[in-house]
CSV table of C-alpha atoms in Angstrom, one decimal:
chain,number,residue,atom,x,y,z
W,1,UNK,CA,0.0,0.0,0.0
W,2,UNK,CA,1.1,3.6,-0.6
W,3,UNK,CA,2.1,5.6,2.4
W,4,UNK,CA,0.4,8.9,3.2
W,5,UNK,CA,3.5,10.7,2.0
W,6,UNK,CA,3.5,8.9,-1.3
W,7,UNK,CA,-0.2,9.6,-1.8
W,8,UNK,CA,0.4,13.3,-1.2
W,9,UNK,CA,3.3,13.3,-3.6
W,10,UNK,CA,1.1,11.5,-6.2
W,11,UNK,CA,-1.6,14.1,-5.8
W,12,UNK,CA,0.9,16.9,-6.1
W,13,UNK,CA,2.3,15.4,-9.3
W,14,UNK,CA,-1.2,15.0,-10.8
W,15,UNK,CA,-2.0,18.6,-10.0
W,16,UNK,CA,1.2,19.8,-11.5
W,17,UNK,CA,0.5,17.8,-14.7
W,18,UNK,CA,-3.1,19.2,-14.8
W,19,UNK,CA,-1.8,22.8,-14.4
W,20,UNK,CA,0.8,22.4,-17.1
W,21,UNK,CA,-1.9,21.0,-19.5
W,22,UNK,CA,-4.3,23.7,-18.5
W,23,UNK,CA,-1.8,26.5,-19.4
W,24,UNK,CA,-0.3,24.7,-22.3
W,25,UNK,CA,-3.3,23.5,-24.3
W,26,UNK,CA,-6.7,23.4,-22.4
W,27,UNK,CA,-7.0,27.1,-21.7
W,28,UNK,CA,-5.7,28.3,-25.1
W,29,UNK,CA,-8.1,26.0,-26.9
W,30,UNK,CA,-11.1,27.1,-24.7
W,31,UNK,CA,-10.2,30.7,-25.3
W,32,UNK,CA,-10.1,30.2,-29.1
W,33,UNK,CA,-13.5,28.5,-29.0
W,34,UNK,CA,-15.3,30.8,-26.6
W,35,UNK,CA,-14.0,34.0,-28.3
W,36,UNK,CA,-14.6,32.5,-31.8
W,37,UNK,CA,-11.1,33.2,-32.9
W,38,UNK,CA,-10.7,31.5,-36.2
W,39,UNK,CA,-14.2,30.0,-35.8
W,40,UNK,CA,-16.6,31.6,-38.1
W,41,UNK,CA,-20.4,31.4,-37.5
W,42,UNK,CA,-22.0,34.5,-38.8
W,43,UNK,CA,-21.3,38.2,-39.4
W,44,UNK,CA,-20.8,38.2,-43.1
W,45,UNK,CA,-22.4,40.8,-45.3
W,46,UNK,CA,-22.8,38.3,-48.1
W,47,UNK,CA,-24.2,34.8,-47.4
W,48,UNK,CA,-22.4,31.6,-48.2
W,49,UNK,CA,-21.4,28.2,-47.0
W,50,UNK,CA,-17.8,26.9,-47.0
W,51,UNK,CA,-17.1,23.2,-47.4
W,52,UNK,CA,-13.9,21.9,-45.9
W,53,UNK,CA,-12.5,18.4,-45.7
W,54,UNK,CA,-9.9,16.9,-43.3
W,55,UNK,CA,-7.6,13.9,-43.1
W,56,UNK,CA,-7.0,13.2,-46.8
W,57,UNK,CA,-6.0,12.6,-49.4
W,58,UNK,CA,-7.5,9.1,-49.6
W,59,UNK,CA,-7.0,7.0,-52.8
W,60,UNK,CA,-10.5,5.6,-52.6
W,61,UNK,CA,-12.7,8.4,-51.3
W,62,UNK,CA,-11.0,11.7,-52.3
W,63,UNK,CA,-11.4,11.1,-56.1
W,64,UNK,CA,-15.1,10.3,-55.6
W,65,UNK,CA,-15.5,13.5,-53.6
W,66,UNK,CA,-13.8,15.5,-56.3
W,67,UNK,CA,-16.2,14.1,-58.9
W,68,UNK,CA,-19.1,15.1,-56.7
W,69,UNK,CA,-17.9,18.6,-56.2
W,70,UNK,CA,-17.3,18.9,-59.9
W,71,UNK,CA,-20.8,17.8,-60.6
W,72,UNK,CA,-22.2,20.7,-58.5
W,73,UNK,CA,-19.5,23.1,-59.5
W,74,UNK,CA,-18.4,23.7,-55.9
W,75,UNK,CA,-14.9,24.8,-54.7
W,76,UNK,CA,-13.9,23.4,-51.3
W,77,UNK,CA,-10.9,23.4,-49.0
W,78,UNK,CA,-8.8,20.3,-48.3
W,79,UNK,CA,-6.8,20.3,-45.1
W,80,UNK,CA,-4.4,17.4,-45.9
W,81,UNK,CA,-1.8,15.5,-44.0
W,82,UNK,CA,1.7,16.0,-45.3
W,83,UNK,CA,2.7,12.4,-45.1
W,84,UNK,CA,-0.4,11.4,-47.2
W,85,UNK,CA,0.3,14.2,-49.7
W,86,UNK,CA,3.7,12.7,-50.3
W,87,UNK,CA,2.2,9.2,-50.7
W,88,UNK,CA,-0.6,10.4,-53.2
W,89,UNK,CA,0.9,13.4,-55.1
W,90,UNK,CA,-1.4,12.8,-58.1
W,91,UNK,CA,-4.5,13.4,-55.9
W,92,UNK,CA,-3.0,16.6,-54.5
W,93,UNK,CA,-2.3,17.7,-58.0
W,94,UNK,CA,-5.8,17.0,-59.1
W,95,UNK,CA,-7.3,18.9,-56.1
W,96,UNK,CA,-5.2,21.9,-57.1
W,97,UNK,CA,-5.9,21.8,-60.8
W,98,UNK,CA,-9.6,21.7,-60.2
W,99,UNK,CA,-9.5,24.9,-58.3
W,100,UNK,CA,-9.8,23.8,-54.7
W,101,UNK,CA,-7.8,25.2,-51.8
W,102,UNK,CA,-5.2,23.1,-50.1
W,103,UNK,CA,-4.3,23.6,-46.5
W,104,UNK,CA,-2.3,21.8,-43.8
W,105,UNK,CA,-3.6,19.4,-41.2
W,106,UNK,CA,-0.1,18.5,-39.8
W,107,UNK,CA,2.3,16.0,-41.3
W,108,UNK,CA,0.7,13.2,-39.4
W,109,UNK,CA,-2.7,13.2,-37.5
W,110,UNK,CA,-1.3,14.0,-34.1
W,111,UNK,CA,-2.6,16.6,-31.6
W,112,UNK,CA,-0.6,19.7,-30.9
W,113,UNK,CA,-1.4,19.3,-27.2
W,114,UNK,CA,1.0,16.4,-27.0
W,115,UNK,CA,3.8,18.0,-29.0
W,116,UNK,CA,6.4,20.5,-28.2
W,117,UNK,CA,6.4,23.8,-30.1
W,118,UNK,CA,9.5,22.7,-32.0
W,119,UNK,CA,7.7,19.4,-33.0
W,120,UNK,CA,4.6,21.3,-34.2
W,121,UNK,CA,6.8,23.6,-36.3
W,122,UNK,CA,8.5,20.6,-37.9
W,123,UNK,CA,5.1,19.1,-38.7
W,124,UNK,CA,4.1,22.3,-40.4
W,125,UNK,CA,7.4,22.8,-42.3
W,126,UNK,CA,7.5,19.2,-43.5
W,127,UNK,CA,3.9,19.5,-44.7
W,128,UNK,CA,4.5,22.8,-46.5
W,129,UNK,CA,7.6,21.4,-48.2
W,130,UNK,CA,5.7,18.3,-49.4
W,131,UNK,CA,2.8,20.2,-50.8
W,132,UNK,CA,4.8,23.0,-52.4
W,133,UNK,CA,6.9,20.4,-54.3
W,134,UNK,CA,3.7,19.0,-55.8
W,135,UNK,CA,1.7,22.1,-56.7
W,136,UNK,CA,4.4,24.8,-56.7
W,137,UNK,CA,2.4,26.9,-54.2
W,138,UNK,CA,3.1,27.4,-50.5
W,139,UNK,CA,0.0,26.6,-48.4
W,140,UNK,CA,-0.9,29.2,-45.8
W,141,UNK,CA,-4.1,27.8,-44.3
W,142,UNK,CA,-3.8,25.6,-41.3
W,143,UNK,CA,-6.2,23.5,-39.3
W,144,UNK,CA,-4.8,21.6,-36.3
W,145,UNK,CA,-6.1,18.1,-35.7
W,146,UNK,CA,-9.2,17.9,-33.6
W,147,UNK,CA,-9.1,21.7,-33.4
W,148,UNK,CA,-6.8,21.5,-30.4
W,149,UNK,CA,-3.9,23.9,-30.0
W,150,UNK,CA,-1.1,24.7,-27.6
W,151,UNK,CA,-0.3,28.2,-26.3
W,152,UNK,CA,2.5,28.7,-28.8
W,153,UNK,CA,0.2,28.1,-31.7
W,154,UNK,CA,-1.4,31.5,-31.0
W,155,UNK,CA,1.7,33.0,-32.7
W,156,UNK,CA,1.2,31.0,-35.9
W,157,UNK,CA,-1.1,33.8,-37.2
W,158,UNK,CA,2.1,35.5,-38.3
W,159,UNK,CA,2.7,32.8,-40.8
W,160,UNK,CA,-0.6,30.9,-41.3
W,161,UNK,CA,-4.3,31.6,-41.4
W,162,UNK,CA,-5.8,29.3,-38.8
W,163,UNK,CA,-9.2,28.0,-39.8
W,164,UNK,CA,-11.4,26.0,-37.5
W,165,UNK,CA,-15.2,25.4,-38.2
W,166,UNK,CA,-18.6,26.4,-37.1
W,167,UNK,CA,-20.4,23.1,-38.0
W,168,UNK,CA,-19.2,19.5,-37.4
W,169,UNK,CA,-21.5,16.5,-38.0
W,170,UNK,CA,-19.3,13.6,-36.6
W,171,UNK,CA,-19.1,12.0,-40.0
W,172,UNK,CA,-16.0,10.0,-39.0
W,173,UNK,CA,-18.5,7.5,-37.5
W,174,UNK,CA,-20.3,4.9,-39.6
W,175,UNK,CA,-23.1,4.4,-37.0
W,176,UNK,CA,-26.4,5.8,-38.3
W,177,UNK,CA,-25.1,5.8,-41.9
W,178,UNK,CA,-26.0,8.3,-44.5
W,179,UNK,CA,-29.3,9.3,-42.8
W,180,UNK,CA,-27.7,10.5,-39.6
W,181,UNK,CA,-25.2,12.7,-41.4
W,182,UNK,CA,-27.7,14.1,-43.8
W,183,UNK,CA,-30.3,14.9,-41.1
W,184,UNK,CA,-27.6,16.7,-39.0
W,185,UNK,CA,-26.5,18.8,-42.0
W,186,UNK,CA,-30.0,19.8,-42.9
W,187,UNK,CA,-31.2,20.4,-39.3
W,188,UNK,CA,-28.4,22.9,-38.8
W,189,UNK,CA,-28.4,24.3,-42.3
W,190,UNK,CA,-28.0,28.1,-42.5
W,191,UNK,CA,-25.8,30.6,-44.2
W,192,UNK,CA,-22.3,31.6,-43.0
W,193,UNK,CA,-21.2,28.1,-41.9
W,194,UNK,CA,-17.8,26.6,-42.3
W,195,UNK,CA,-18.6,22.9,-42.5
W,196,UNK,CA,-16.0,20.3,-41.7
W,197,UNK,CA,-16.2,16.8,-43.2
W,198,UNK,CA,-13.7,14.0,-43.6
W,199,UNK,CA,-12.7,12.2,-46.8
W,200,UNK,CA,-10.6,9.6,-45.0
W,201,UNK,CA,-11.4,7.0,-42.3
W,202,UNK,CA,-7.8,6.0,-41.5
W,203,UNK,CA,-7.2,8.2,-38.5
W,204,UNK,CA,-7.5,7.3,-34.8
W,205,UNK,CA,-11.1,6.9,-33.7
W,206,UNK,CA,-12.6,6.9,-37.2
W,207,UNK,CA,-14.3,4.1,-39.1
W,208,UNK,CA,-12.7,3.1,-42.3
W,209,UNK,CA,-15.9,3.1,-44.3
W,210,UNK,CA,-17.3,6.3,-42.8
W,211,UNK,CA,-16.4,8.4,-45.8
W,212,UNK,CA,-18.7,6.2,-47.9
W,213,UNK,CA,-21.7,7.4,-45.9
W,214,UNK,CA,-20.4,11.0,-45.8
W,215,UNK,CA,-20.4,11.1,-49.6
W,216,UNK,CA,-23.9,9.7,-49.9
W,217,UNK,CA,-25.2,12.2,-47.4
W,218,UNK,CA,-23.2,15.1,-49.0
W,219,UNK,CA,-24.8,14.4,-52.4
W,220,UNK,CA,-28.3,14.7,-51.0
W,221,UNK,CA,-27.3,17.8,-49.1
W,222,UNK,CA,-25.8,19.5,-52.1
W,223,UNK,CA,-28.9,18.7,-54.2
W,224,UNK,CA,-31.2,20.3,-51.6
W,225,UNK,CA,-28.9,23.3,-51.3
W,226,UNK,CA,-29.0,23.6,-55.1
W,227,UNK,CA,-32.9,23.6,-55.0
W,228,UNK,CA,-32.9,26.2,-52.3
W,229,UNK,CA,-30.2,28.4,-54.1
W,230,UNK,CA,-27.8,28.2,-51.2
W,231,UNK,CA,-24.4,29.5,-52.4
W,232,UNK,CA,-21.1,27.9,-51.6
W,233,UNK,CA,-17.8,29.8,-51.3
W,234,UNK,CA,-14.2,28.7,-51.3
W,235,UNK,CA,-12.7,29.3,-47.9
W,236,UNK,CA,-10.4,32.2,-49.0
W,237,UNK,CA,-13.3,34.1,-50.5
W,238,UNK,CA,-15.4,33.3,-47.4
W,239,UNK,CA,-12.8,34.7,-45.1
W,240,UNK,CA,-12.4,37.8,-47.2
W,241,UNK,CA,-16.1,38.5,-46.9
W,242,UNK,CA,-15.7,38.1,-43.1
W,243,UNK,CA,-13.0,40.8,-43.4
W,244,UNK,CA,-10.5,38.3,-42.0
W,245,UNK,CA,-7.6,40.0,-40.3
W,246,UNK,CA,-4.6,38.6,-38.4
W,247,UNK,CA,-5.3,39.0,-34.7
W,248,UNK,CA,-3.1,41.6,-33.1
W,249,UNK,CA,-2.3,41.2,-29.4
W,250,UNK,CA,-4.3,44.4,-28.5
W,251,UNK,CA,-7.4,43.1,-30.3
W,252,UNK,CA,-7.0,39.7,-28.5
W,253,UNK,CA,-6.7,41.3,-25.1
W,254,UNK,CA,-9.8,43.5,-25.8
W,255,UNK,CA,-11.9,40.4,-26.8
W,256,UNK,CA,-10.7,38.6,-23.7
W,257,UNK,CA,-11.7,41.5,-21.5
W,258,UNK,CA,-15.1,41.7,-23.0
W,259,UNK,CA,-15.6,37.9,-22.6
W,260,UNK,CA,-14.5,37.9,-19.0
W,261,UNK,CA,-16.6,41.0,-18.2
W,262,UNK,CA,-19.8,39.6,-19.6
W,263,UNK,CA,-19.3,36.3,-17.9
W,264,UNK,CA,-18.7,38.1,-14.6
W,265,UNK,CA,-21.9,40.1,-15.1
W,266,UNK,CA,-23.9,37.0,-15.7
W,267,UNK,CA,-22.7,35.6,-12.3
W,268,UNK,CA,-23.4,38.9,-10.6
W,269,UNK,CA,-27.0,39.1,-11.9
W,270,UNK,CA,-27.5,35.5,-10.8
W,271,UNK,CA,-26.2,36.1,-7.3
W,272,UNK,CA,-28.3,39.3,-6.8
W,273,UNK,CA,-31.4,38.0,-8.5
W,274,UNK,CA,-31.3,40.6,-11.3
W,275,UNK,CA,-33.6,39.4,-14.1
W,276,UNK,CA,-34.8,40.8,-17.4
W,277,UNK,CA,-38.0,42.7,-17.3
W,278,UNK,CA,-39.1,42.0,-20.9
W,279,UNK,CA,-37.9,38.7,-22.4
W,280,UNK,CA,-38.6,40.2,-25.9
W,281,UNK,CA,-36.5,43.3,-25.3
W,282,UNK,CA,-33.8,42.5,-22.8
W,283,UNK,CA,-32.1,45.9,-22.9
W,284,UNK,CA,-32.6,46.3,-19.1
W,285,UNK,CA,-32.5,43.9,-16.2
W,286,UNK,CA,-34.1,44.8,-12.8
W,287,UNK,CA,-34.6,43.9,-9.2
W,288,UNK,CA,-37.0,45.3,-6.6
W,289,UNK,CA,-35.1,46.4,-3.5
W,290,UNK,CA,-35.1,49.1,-0.8
W,291,UNK,CA,-33.4,52.4,-1.4
W,292,UNK,CA,-30.6,53.4,0.9
W,293,UNK,CA,-29.3,56.9,0.5
W,294,UNK,CA,-30.1,60.6,0.9
W,295,UNK,CA,-33.6,62.0,0.3
W,296,UNK,CA,-34.2,62.8,-3.4
W,297,UNK,CA,-36.8,65.2,-4.6
W,298,UNK,CA,-38.8,63.5,-7.3
W,299,UNK,CA,-40.9,66.5,-8.1
W,300,UNK,CA,-44.6,67.1,-7.8
W,301,UNK,CA,-44.3,67.0,-4.0
W,302,UNK,CA,-42.8,63.5,-3.9
W,303,UNK,CA,-39.6,62.5,-2.4
W,304,UNK,CA,-37.6,59.3,-2.3
W,305,UNK,CA,-36.3,58.5,1.2
W,306,UNK,CA,-34.2,55.7,2.7
W,307,UNK,CA,-36.2,52.6,3.1
W,308,UNK,CA,-38.6,53.2,0.2
W,309,UNK,CA,-39.1,50.3,-2.2
W,310,UNK,CA,-37.7,50.9,-5.7
W,311,UNK,CA,-37.2,49.1,-9.0
W,312,UNK,CA,-33.5,49.2,-9.7
W,313,UNK,CA,-32.6,48.8,-13.4
W,314,UNK,CA,-29.4,47.6,-14.8
W,315,UNK,CA,-28.4,47.9,-18.5
W,316,UNK,CA,-27.9,44.5,-20.2
W,317,UNK,CA,-24.3,44.9,-21.3
W,318,UNK,CA,-24.4,41.7,-23.2
W,319,UNK,CA,-27.2,43.3,-25.3
W,320,UNK,CA,-25.0,46.4,-25.7
W,321,UNK,CA,-22.1,44.4,-26.9
W,322,UNK,CA,-24.4,42.7,-29.4
W,323,UNK,CA,-25.6,46.1,-30.7
W,324,UNK,CA,-22.0,47.3,-31.0
W,325,UNK,CA,-21.1,44.1,-33.0
W,326,UNK,CA,-24.0,44.5,-35.3
W,327,UNK,CA,-23.6,48.2,-35.9
W,328,UNK,CA,-21.5,49.5,-38.8
W,329,UNK,CA,-20.9,52.9,-37.2
W,330,UNK,CA,-21.3,54.6,-33.8
W,331,UNK,CA,-24.2,56.7,-35.3
W,332,UNK,CA,-26.0,53.5,-36.2
W,333,UNK,CA,-25.3,52.1,-32.7
W,334,UNK,CA,-26.8,55.3,-31.1
W,335,UNK,CA,-29.9,55.1,-33.2
W,336,UNK,CA,-30.4,51.4,-32.3
W,337,UNK,CA,-30.0,52.0,-28.6
W,338,UNK,CA,-32.3,55.0,-28.6
W,339,UNK,CA,-34.9,53.0,-30.4
W,340,UNK,CA,-34.6,50.1,-27.9
W,341,UNK,CA,-34.7,52.3,-24.8
W,342,UNK,CA,-37.8,54.3,-26.1
W,343,UNK,CA,-39.6,51.0,-26.8
W,344,UNK,CA,-38.7,49.6,-23.4
W,345,UNK,CA,-40.0,52.4,-21.2
W,346,UNK,CA,-43.7,51.9,-22.0
W,347,UNK,CA,-43.2,48.2,-21.3
W,348,UNK,CA,-41.6,49.1,-18.0
W,349,UNK,CA,-44.5,51.3,-17.1
W,350,UNK,CA,-47.0,48.5,-17.8
W,351,UNK,CA,-44.9,45.9,-15.9
W,352,UNK,CA,-44.8,48.2,-12.9
W,353,UNK,CA,-48.6,48.6,-13.0
W,354,UNK,CA,-49.0,44.8,-12.7
W,355,UNK,CA,-46.4,44.4,-9.9
W,356,UNK,CA,-47.8,43.3,-6.5
W,357,UNK,CA,-45.3,45.4,-4.6
W,358,UNK,CA,-45.8,49.1,-3.9
W,359,UNK,CA,-42.7,50.8,-5.2
W,360,UNK,CA,-41.9,54.5,-5.1
W,361,UNK,CA,-39.6,55.2,-8.0
W,362,UNK,CA,-37.3,54.0,-10.7
W,363,UNK,CA,-33.7,54.4,-9.7
W,364,UNK,CA,-30.2,54.1,-11.1
W,365,UNK,CA,-26.7,55.5,-11.6
W,366,UNK,CA,-25.3,57.1,-14.7
W,367,UNK,CA,-22.1,58.9,-15.6
W,368,UNK,CA,-23.5,61.0,-18.4
W,369,UNK,CA,-26.8,62.5,-17.4
W,370,UNK,CA,-28.0,64.6,-20.3
W,371,UNK,CA,-29.8,61.7,-22.0
W,372,UNK,CA,-31.4,60.8,-18.6
W,373,UNK,CA,-33.0,64.2,-18.3
W,374,UNK,CA,-34.3,64.0,-21.9
W,375,UNK,CA,-36.1,60.8,-20.9
W,376,UNK,CA,-37.8,62.5,-17.9
W,377,UNK,CA,-35.5,61.5,-15.1
W,378,UNK,CA,-34.4,63.7,-12.2
W,379,UNK,CA,-30.6,63.8,-12.0
W,380,UNK,CA,-28.8,64.5,-8.7
W,381,UNK,CA,-25.2,64.2,-7.6
W,382,UNK,CA,-23.9,61.0,-6.1
W,383,UNK,CA,-22.7,61.8,-2.5
W,384,UNK,CA,-18.9,61.9,-2.4
W,385,UNK,CA,-17.2,59.1,-0.7
W,386,UNK,CA,-16.0,55.5,-1.1
W,387,UNK,CA,-19.1,54.4,-3.0
W,388,UNK,CA,-18.9,57.3,-5.4
W,389,UNK,CA,-15.2,56.6,-6.2
W,390,UNK,CA,-15.9,52.9,-6.6
W,391,UNK,CA,-18.9,53.6,-8.9
W,392,UNK,CA,-16.8,56.0,-11.1
W,393,UNK,CA,-14.1,53.4,-11.5
W,394,UNK,CA,-16.6,50.7,-12.3
W,395,UNK,CA,-18.4,52.8,-15.0
W,396,UNK,CA,-15.2,54.0,-16.5
W,397,UNK,CA,-13.9,50.5,-16.7
W,398,UNK,CA,-17.2,49.4,-18.3
W,399,UNK,CA,-16.9,52.2,-20.9
W,400,UNK,CA,-13.3,51.2,-21.7
W,401,UNK,CA,-14.1,47.5,-22.1
W,402,UNK,CA,-17.3,47.6,-24.1
W,403,UNK,CA,-16.9,50.8,-26.2
W,404,UNK,CA,-14.8,50.1,-29.3
W,405,UNK,CA,-13.0,53.5,-28.7
W,406,UNK,CA,-13.3,53.4,-24.9
W,407,UNK,CA,-9.8,54.7,-24.2
W,408,UNK,CA,-10.3,57.7,-26.5
W,409,UNK,CA,-13.7,58.4,-25.0
W,410,UNK,CA,-12.2,58.4,-21.5
W,411,UNK,CA,-9.6,60.9,-22.5
W,412,UNK,CA,-12.0,63.2,-24.5
W,413,UNK,CA,-14.9,63.1,-22.0
W,414,UNK,CA,-13.2,62.7,-18.7
W,415,UNK,CA,-14.6,65.9,-17.3
W,416,UNK,CA,-18.1,64.6,-17.9
W,417,UNK,CA,-17.7,61.1,-16.5
W,418,UNK,CA,-18.8,61.6,-12.9
W,419,UNK,CA,-21.6,59.4,-11.5
W,420,UNK,CA,-25.1,60.8,-11.1
W,421,UNK,CA,-28.3,59.4,-9.6
W,422,UNK,CA,-31.1,59.2,-12.1
W,423,UNK,CA,-34.6,58.8,-10.7
W,424,UNK,CA,-38.2,59.1,-11.8
W,425,UNK,CA,-41.3,58.5,-9.7
W,426,UNK,CA,-43.6,55.7,-10.7
W,427,UNK,CA,-46.4,58.2,-11.2
W,428,UNK,CA,-44.3,60.3,-13.6
W,429,UNK,CA,-43.1,57.3,-15.5
W,430,UNK,CA,-46.7,56.2,-15.9
W,431,UNK,CA,-47.9,59.6,-17.1
W,432,UNK,CA,-45.1,59.8,-19.7
W,433,UNK,CA,-45.0,56.3,-21.1
W,434,UNK,CA,-48.2,54.4,-20.2
W,435,UNK,CA,-51.0,56.7,-21.3
W,436,UNK,CA,-52.9,53.7,-22.8
W,437,UNK,CA,-52.9,51.7,-19.5
W,438,UNK,CA,-55.9,52.0,-17.2
W,439,UNK,CA,-55.4,54.4,-14.3
W,440,UNK,CA,-53.3,52.9,-11.6
W,441,UNK,CA,-52.7,53.7,-7.9
W,442,UNK,CA,-49.5,55.4,-7.1
W,443,UNK,CA,-47.1,52.6,-7.6
W,444,UNK,CA,-43.5,53.4,-7.1
W,445,UNK,CA,-40.2,52.7,-8.8
W,446,UNK,CA,-36.4,53.2,-9.5
W,447,UNK,CA,-34.3,53.0,-12.6
W,448,UNK,CA,-30.7,52.1,-13.3
W,449,UNK,CA,-29.7,54.0,-16.4
W,450,UNK,CA,-26.3,52.7,-15.6
W,451,UNK,CA,-25.7,52.2,-19.3
W,452,UNK,CA,-27.3,55.3,-20.6
W,453,UNK,CA,-23.7,56.0,-20.1
W,454,UNK,CA,-22.7,54.3,-23.2
W,455,UNK,CA,-25.7,55.5,-25.2
W,456,UNK,CA,-24.7,59.1,-24.4
W,457,UNK,CA,-21.0,58.4,-24.9
W,458,UNK,CA,-21.8,57.2,-28.4
W,459,UNK,CA,-23.9,60.3,-29.1
W,460,UNK,CA,-21.4,62.7,-27.9
């Protein structure tokens, strides 16, 4: 039996191995997938589907695949193994002559997670040399086996264009035959997909006859796509439409910050029971809570005092990030946000009307207050102190992370970026935005225009 000392030593060793793997390959691969680096799902201005094939060339199945692609006049991308390219140069030459793109899938089908950076570079160099000798063109597109990378592969963007996928149908398995592959392709069929299929069944974990079923399913799929007028694009054209750019370190850091921030906010909302008010327009989240602070004059003889029940609104920053991504300019973003906010406020008034709690006002905090006043809110200064300083740091950080020109905005508008309390009584909200609702007793509320910040930042 192992002694306690040996058991502790074994646990320590296992933890060390796990940490090394985490830093070397698990974390980089997760980051690439979660941030959609080199994984393309949507966002193109012109629609199209890109077909890609891994693990070949195969002397039995690749020629059949080329015949099928020729029949439907489709150009695809073949990510080939260097060792098989050397073994079947005539197939590689045919792929090239028929106008398909040839990329690298390592020299042998071995994961980068279990290779040193030097070994990965040798795999790539040997593959490039083998392919270049056959077709006279140096391949620049690269797909690592199983889509797994190590941390040093992040630097490969200087030499290669890494291409993963947005749709995989597990066609390396024979089980389920043609119908399983066909139904999976059709059930997930949409524009802007990079589809990965396999024209060889000779790699680890694959069934040797699996490409036979893939080809049958693919033929049905292509025929249906033809009937529906779905276009297919070669991968290089596809990436150009996506405005593919080599990822610079600053851009990568920005994407990581956005990802981490949004995940943290999800956890924060869950912990404090902050939920969307309108599932169809999730621009604001809310919670009902007691107000704690100085007395605020709400106008019309009303005042918000400590202990009053309020509705606290929080801007949905994930929605904001989506709007930023979908907008071609900051003007377009401002227009979209204004439209969403104006559509939301009548819904808010109606939801408040149906709430069982008796709330006093809508309450929240904003750094840029002019937009708040235009919407009917009373704006007062946030009392100076630790909470004020913390809020200012938080909102400035938010502006920096989510705004595409956050750093410049902070420099240009620094004198305006001081936190303010924005409030509106339930009665006033009701009068302004819910005129079509039946008269209601004086319900009460509070709003968090915490992200009116970014709407106003974009406007100004």
